[in-house]
Coordinates of C-alpha atoms and ligand atoms in Angstrom, one line a residue:
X1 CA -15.4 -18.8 10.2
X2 CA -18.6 -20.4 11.5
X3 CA -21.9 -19.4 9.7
X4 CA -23.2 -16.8 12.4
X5 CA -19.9 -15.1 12.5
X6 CA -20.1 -14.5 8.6
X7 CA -23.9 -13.2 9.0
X8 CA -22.3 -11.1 11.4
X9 CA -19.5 -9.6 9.1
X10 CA -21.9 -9.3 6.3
X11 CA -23.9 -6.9 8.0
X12 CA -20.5 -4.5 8.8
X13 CA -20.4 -1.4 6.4
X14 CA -16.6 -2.4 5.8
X15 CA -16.2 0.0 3.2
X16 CA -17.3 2.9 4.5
X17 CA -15.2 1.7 7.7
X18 CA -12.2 1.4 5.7
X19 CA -12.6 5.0 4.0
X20 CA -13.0 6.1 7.7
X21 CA -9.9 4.8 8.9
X22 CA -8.0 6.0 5.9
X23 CA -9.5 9.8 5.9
X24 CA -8.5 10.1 9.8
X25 CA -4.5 10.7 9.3
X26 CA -5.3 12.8 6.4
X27 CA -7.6 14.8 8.8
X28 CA -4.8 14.8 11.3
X29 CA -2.3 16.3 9.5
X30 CA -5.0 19.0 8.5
X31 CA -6.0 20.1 12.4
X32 CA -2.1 20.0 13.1
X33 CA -1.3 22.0 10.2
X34 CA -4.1 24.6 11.6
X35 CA -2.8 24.0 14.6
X36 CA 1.1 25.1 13.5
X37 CA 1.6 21.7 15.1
X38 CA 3.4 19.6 12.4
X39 CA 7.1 20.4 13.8
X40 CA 9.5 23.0 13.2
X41 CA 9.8 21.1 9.6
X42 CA 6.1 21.0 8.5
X43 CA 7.5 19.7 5.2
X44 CA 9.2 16.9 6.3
X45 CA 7.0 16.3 9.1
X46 CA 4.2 15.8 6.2
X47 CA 6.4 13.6 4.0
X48 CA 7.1 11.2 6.2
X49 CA 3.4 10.6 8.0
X50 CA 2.3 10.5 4.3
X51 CA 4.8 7.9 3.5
X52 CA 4.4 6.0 6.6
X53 CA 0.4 5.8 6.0
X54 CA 0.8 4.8 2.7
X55 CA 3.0 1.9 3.2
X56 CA 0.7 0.8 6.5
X57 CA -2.3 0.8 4.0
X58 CA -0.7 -0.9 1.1
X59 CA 0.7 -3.8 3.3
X60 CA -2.9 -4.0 4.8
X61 CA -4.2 -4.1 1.1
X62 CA -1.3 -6.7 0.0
X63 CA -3.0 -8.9 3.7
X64 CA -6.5 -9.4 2.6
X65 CA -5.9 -12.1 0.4
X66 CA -3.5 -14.1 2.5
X67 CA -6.0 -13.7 5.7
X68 CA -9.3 -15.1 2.9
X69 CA -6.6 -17.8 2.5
X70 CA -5.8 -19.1 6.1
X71 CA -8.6 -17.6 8.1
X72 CA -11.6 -17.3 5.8
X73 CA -12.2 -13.6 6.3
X74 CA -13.8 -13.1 3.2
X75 CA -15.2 -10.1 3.8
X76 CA -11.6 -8.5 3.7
X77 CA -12.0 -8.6 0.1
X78 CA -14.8 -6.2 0.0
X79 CA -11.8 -3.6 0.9
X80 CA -9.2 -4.9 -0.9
X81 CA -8.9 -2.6 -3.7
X82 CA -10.3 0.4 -1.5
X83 CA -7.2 0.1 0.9
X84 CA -4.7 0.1 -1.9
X85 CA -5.7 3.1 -3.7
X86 CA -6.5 4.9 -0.3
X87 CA -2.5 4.1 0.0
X88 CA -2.3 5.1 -3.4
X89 CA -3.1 8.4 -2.8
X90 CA -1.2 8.8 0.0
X91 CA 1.9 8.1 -1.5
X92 CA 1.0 10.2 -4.6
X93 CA 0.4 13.0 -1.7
X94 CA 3.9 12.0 -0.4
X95 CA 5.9 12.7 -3.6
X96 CA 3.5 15.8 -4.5
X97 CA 5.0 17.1 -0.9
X98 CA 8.4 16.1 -1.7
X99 CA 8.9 17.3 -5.9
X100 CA 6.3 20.1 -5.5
X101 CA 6.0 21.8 -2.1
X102 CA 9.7 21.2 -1.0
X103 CA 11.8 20.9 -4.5
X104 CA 9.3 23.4 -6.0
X105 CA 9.5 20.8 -9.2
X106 CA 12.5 22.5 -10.0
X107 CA 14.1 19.7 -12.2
X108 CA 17.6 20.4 -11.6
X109 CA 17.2 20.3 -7.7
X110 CA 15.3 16.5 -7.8
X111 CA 17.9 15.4 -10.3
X112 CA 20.7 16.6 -7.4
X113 CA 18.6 15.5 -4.8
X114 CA 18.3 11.8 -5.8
X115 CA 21.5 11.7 -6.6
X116 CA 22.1 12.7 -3.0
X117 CA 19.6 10.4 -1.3
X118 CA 19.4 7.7 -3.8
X119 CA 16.2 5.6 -1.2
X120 CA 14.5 8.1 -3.8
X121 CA 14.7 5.9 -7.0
X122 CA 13.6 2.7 -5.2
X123 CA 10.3 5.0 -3.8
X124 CA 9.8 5.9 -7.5
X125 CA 10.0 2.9 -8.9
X126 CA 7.7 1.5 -6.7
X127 CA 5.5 4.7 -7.4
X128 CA 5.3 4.1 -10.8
X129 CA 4.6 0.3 -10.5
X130 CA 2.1 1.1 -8.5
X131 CA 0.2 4.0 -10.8
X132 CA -1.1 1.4 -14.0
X133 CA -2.6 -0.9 -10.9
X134 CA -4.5 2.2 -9.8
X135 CA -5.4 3.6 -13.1
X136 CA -6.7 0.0 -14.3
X137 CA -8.2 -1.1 -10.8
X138 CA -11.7 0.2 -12.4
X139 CA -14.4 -3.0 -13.5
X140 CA -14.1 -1.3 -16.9
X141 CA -10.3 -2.1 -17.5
X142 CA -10.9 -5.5 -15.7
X143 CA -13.1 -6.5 -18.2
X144 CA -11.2 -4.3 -21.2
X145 CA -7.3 -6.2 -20.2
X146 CA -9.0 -9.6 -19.7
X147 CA -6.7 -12.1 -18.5
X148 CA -3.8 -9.5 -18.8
X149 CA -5.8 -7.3 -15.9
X150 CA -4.2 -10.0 -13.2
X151 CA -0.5 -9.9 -14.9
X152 CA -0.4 -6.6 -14.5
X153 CA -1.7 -6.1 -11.1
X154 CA 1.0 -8.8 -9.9
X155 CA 3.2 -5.5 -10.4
X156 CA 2.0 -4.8 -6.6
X157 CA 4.6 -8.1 -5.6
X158 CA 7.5 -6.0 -6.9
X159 CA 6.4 -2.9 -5.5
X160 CA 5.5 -3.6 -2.2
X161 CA 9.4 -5.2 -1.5
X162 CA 11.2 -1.4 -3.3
X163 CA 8.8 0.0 -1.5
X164 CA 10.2 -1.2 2.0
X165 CA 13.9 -1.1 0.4
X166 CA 12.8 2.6 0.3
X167 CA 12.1 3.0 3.9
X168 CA 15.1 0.8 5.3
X169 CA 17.4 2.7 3.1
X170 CA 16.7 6.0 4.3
X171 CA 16.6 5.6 8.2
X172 CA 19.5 6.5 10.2
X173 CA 18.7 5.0 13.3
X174 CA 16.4 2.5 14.6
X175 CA 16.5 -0.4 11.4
X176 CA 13.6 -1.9 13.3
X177 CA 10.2 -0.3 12.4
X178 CA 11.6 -0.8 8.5
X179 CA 12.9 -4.7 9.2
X180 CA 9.3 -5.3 10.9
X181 CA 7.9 -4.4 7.3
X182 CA 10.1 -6.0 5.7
X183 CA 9.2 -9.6 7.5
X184 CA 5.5 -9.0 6.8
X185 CA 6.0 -7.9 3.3
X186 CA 8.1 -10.8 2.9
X187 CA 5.6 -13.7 4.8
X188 CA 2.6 -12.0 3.0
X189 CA 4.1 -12.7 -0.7
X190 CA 5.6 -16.1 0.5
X191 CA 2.0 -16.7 1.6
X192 CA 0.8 -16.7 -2.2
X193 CA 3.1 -19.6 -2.7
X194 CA 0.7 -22.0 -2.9
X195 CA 3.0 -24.7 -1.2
X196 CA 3.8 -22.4 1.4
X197 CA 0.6 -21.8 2.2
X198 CA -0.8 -25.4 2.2
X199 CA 2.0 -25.6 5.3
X200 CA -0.2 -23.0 7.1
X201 CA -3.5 -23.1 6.6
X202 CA -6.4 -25.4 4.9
X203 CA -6.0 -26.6 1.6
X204 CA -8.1 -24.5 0.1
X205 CA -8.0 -25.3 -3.7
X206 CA -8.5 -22.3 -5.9
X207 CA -8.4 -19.4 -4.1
X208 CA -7.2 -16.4 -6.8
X209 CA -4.9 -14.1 -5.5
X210 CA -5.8 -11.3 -7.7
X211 CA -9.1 -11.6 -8.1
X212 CA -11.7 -8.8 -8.1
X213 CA -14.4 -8.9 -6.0
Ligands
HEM301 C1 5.2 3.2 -2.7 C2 6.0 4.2 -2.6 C3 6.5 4.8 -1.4 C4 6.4 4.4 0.0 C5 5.6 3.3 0.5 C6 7.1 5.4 0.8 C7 7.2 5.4 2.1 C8 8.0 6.2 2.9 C9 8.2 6.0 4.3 C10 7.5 4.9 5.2 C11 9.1 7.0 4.7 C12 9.7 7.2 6.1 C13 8.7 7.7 7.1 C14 9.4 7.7 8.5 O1 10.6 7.6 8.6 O2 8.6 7.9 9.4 C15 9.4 7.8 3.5 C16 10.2 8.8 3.5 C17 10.6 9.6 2.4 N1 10.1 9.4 1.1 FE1 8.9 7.9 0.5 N2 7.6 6.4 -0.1 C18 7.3 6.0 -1.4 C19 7.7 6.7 -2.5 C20 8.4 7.9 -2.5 C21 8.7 8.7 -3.7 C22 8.1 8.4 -5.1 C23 9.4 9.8 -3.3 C24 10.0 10.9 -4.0 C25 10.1 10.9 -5.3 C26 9.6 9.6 -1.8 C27 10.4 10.5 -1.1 C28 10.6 10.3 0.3 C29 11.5 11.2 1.1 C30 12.3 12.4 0.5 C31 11.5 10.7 2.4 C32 12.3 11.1 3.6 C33 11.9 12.4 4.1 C34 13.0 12.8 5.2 O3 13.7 11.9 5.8 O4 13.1 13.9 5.3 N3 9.0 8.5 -1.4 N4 8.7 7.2 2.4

């Protein structure tokens, strides 16, 4: 990126923008559900926009790095950690819809269900993956986990593909919206190969691909 260009981005409130664009679905949903406008099925309506946001904002969490990488866009970084646990919180919104408000967190009914719609386990196992990367995303358990900090978080590489197997195995129809994630999930870890990144872009030596900013 050439040096006015980064001045430029410097001067962008990124963070605030990203908290913007992540508190409009939820607002969404809110003036629909005012609005009696989320379906005939308001539960599933809202488990399904909450899982779809989720996933759009971890996969644009898991593309920061990769686009510092290739294209310089440093400032991405700045957002990084915002955008995952805005997505997150989303998908902790998703299953509260799902085990609370539509199973009631009747025990008996989730065990059935999940045994019924088995896409359930892979969400949940990327759920809990995901839950010690947002309790320790904090400077404070940085610094307390040390080197360990960046092990743990590379527990977002093995979400982020269950979390897609998720999604592909529950649609009936159209495979294509969960196949398109699936091939950016896929080029976006490939891209932290280093060797498959020296293929496309500059060799950039050191770049760390969990680092905090
Ligand atoms: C990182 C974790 C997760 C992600 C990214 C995710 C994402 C998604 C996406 C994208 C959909 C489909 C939306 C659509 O078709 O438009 C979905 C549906 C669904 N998810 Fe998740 N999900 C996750 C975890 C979970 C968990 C933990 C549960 C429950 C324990 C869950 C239960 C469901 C259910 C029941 C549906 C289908 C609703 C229906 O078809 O009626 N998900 N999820």
């Amino acid at each position: 990126m050439s040096s006015v260009a980064t001045a430029m981005t410097r001067r962008v409130p990124w963070r605030a923008l990203a908290a913007l664009a992540a508190a409009i679905p939820l607002a969404v949903m809110l003036v629909d559900g005012l609005r009696e406008g989320l379906t005939v099925n308001p539960i599933q309506e809202l488990t399904l926009r909450t899982g779809k946001v989720g996933l759009v904002l971890l996969v644009a969490a898991l593309a920061c790095t990769p686009l510092n990488a290739l294209l310089g866009w440093r400032f991405t970084l700045s957002f990084r950690r915002d955008l995952g646990l805005y997505g997150f919180g989303y998908i902790a919104l998703h299953l509260a819809i799902f085990a609370l408000v539509d199973l009631g967190l009747d025990l008996d009914l989730i065990a059935r269900t999940v045994l019924q719609k088995p896409f359930v386990i892979a969400g949940s196992a990327a759920f809990l993956l995901l839950l010690p990367l947002a309790i320790t995303s904090t400077r404070g358990w940085q610094r307390r986990l040390g080197r360990r900090w960046k092990g743990l978080h590379r527990l977002f590489y093995i979400a982020m593909p269950l979390a897609v197997l998720h999604y592909a195995w529950l649609v009936k129809a159209d495979l294509r919206p969960p196949l398109a994630y699936a091939v950016g999930v896929a080029v976006l870890l490939l891209l932290r190969v280093s060797a498959v990144r020296r293929l496309f872009g500059p060799r950039r030596r050191g770049v760390d691909y969990t680092a905090r900013t």
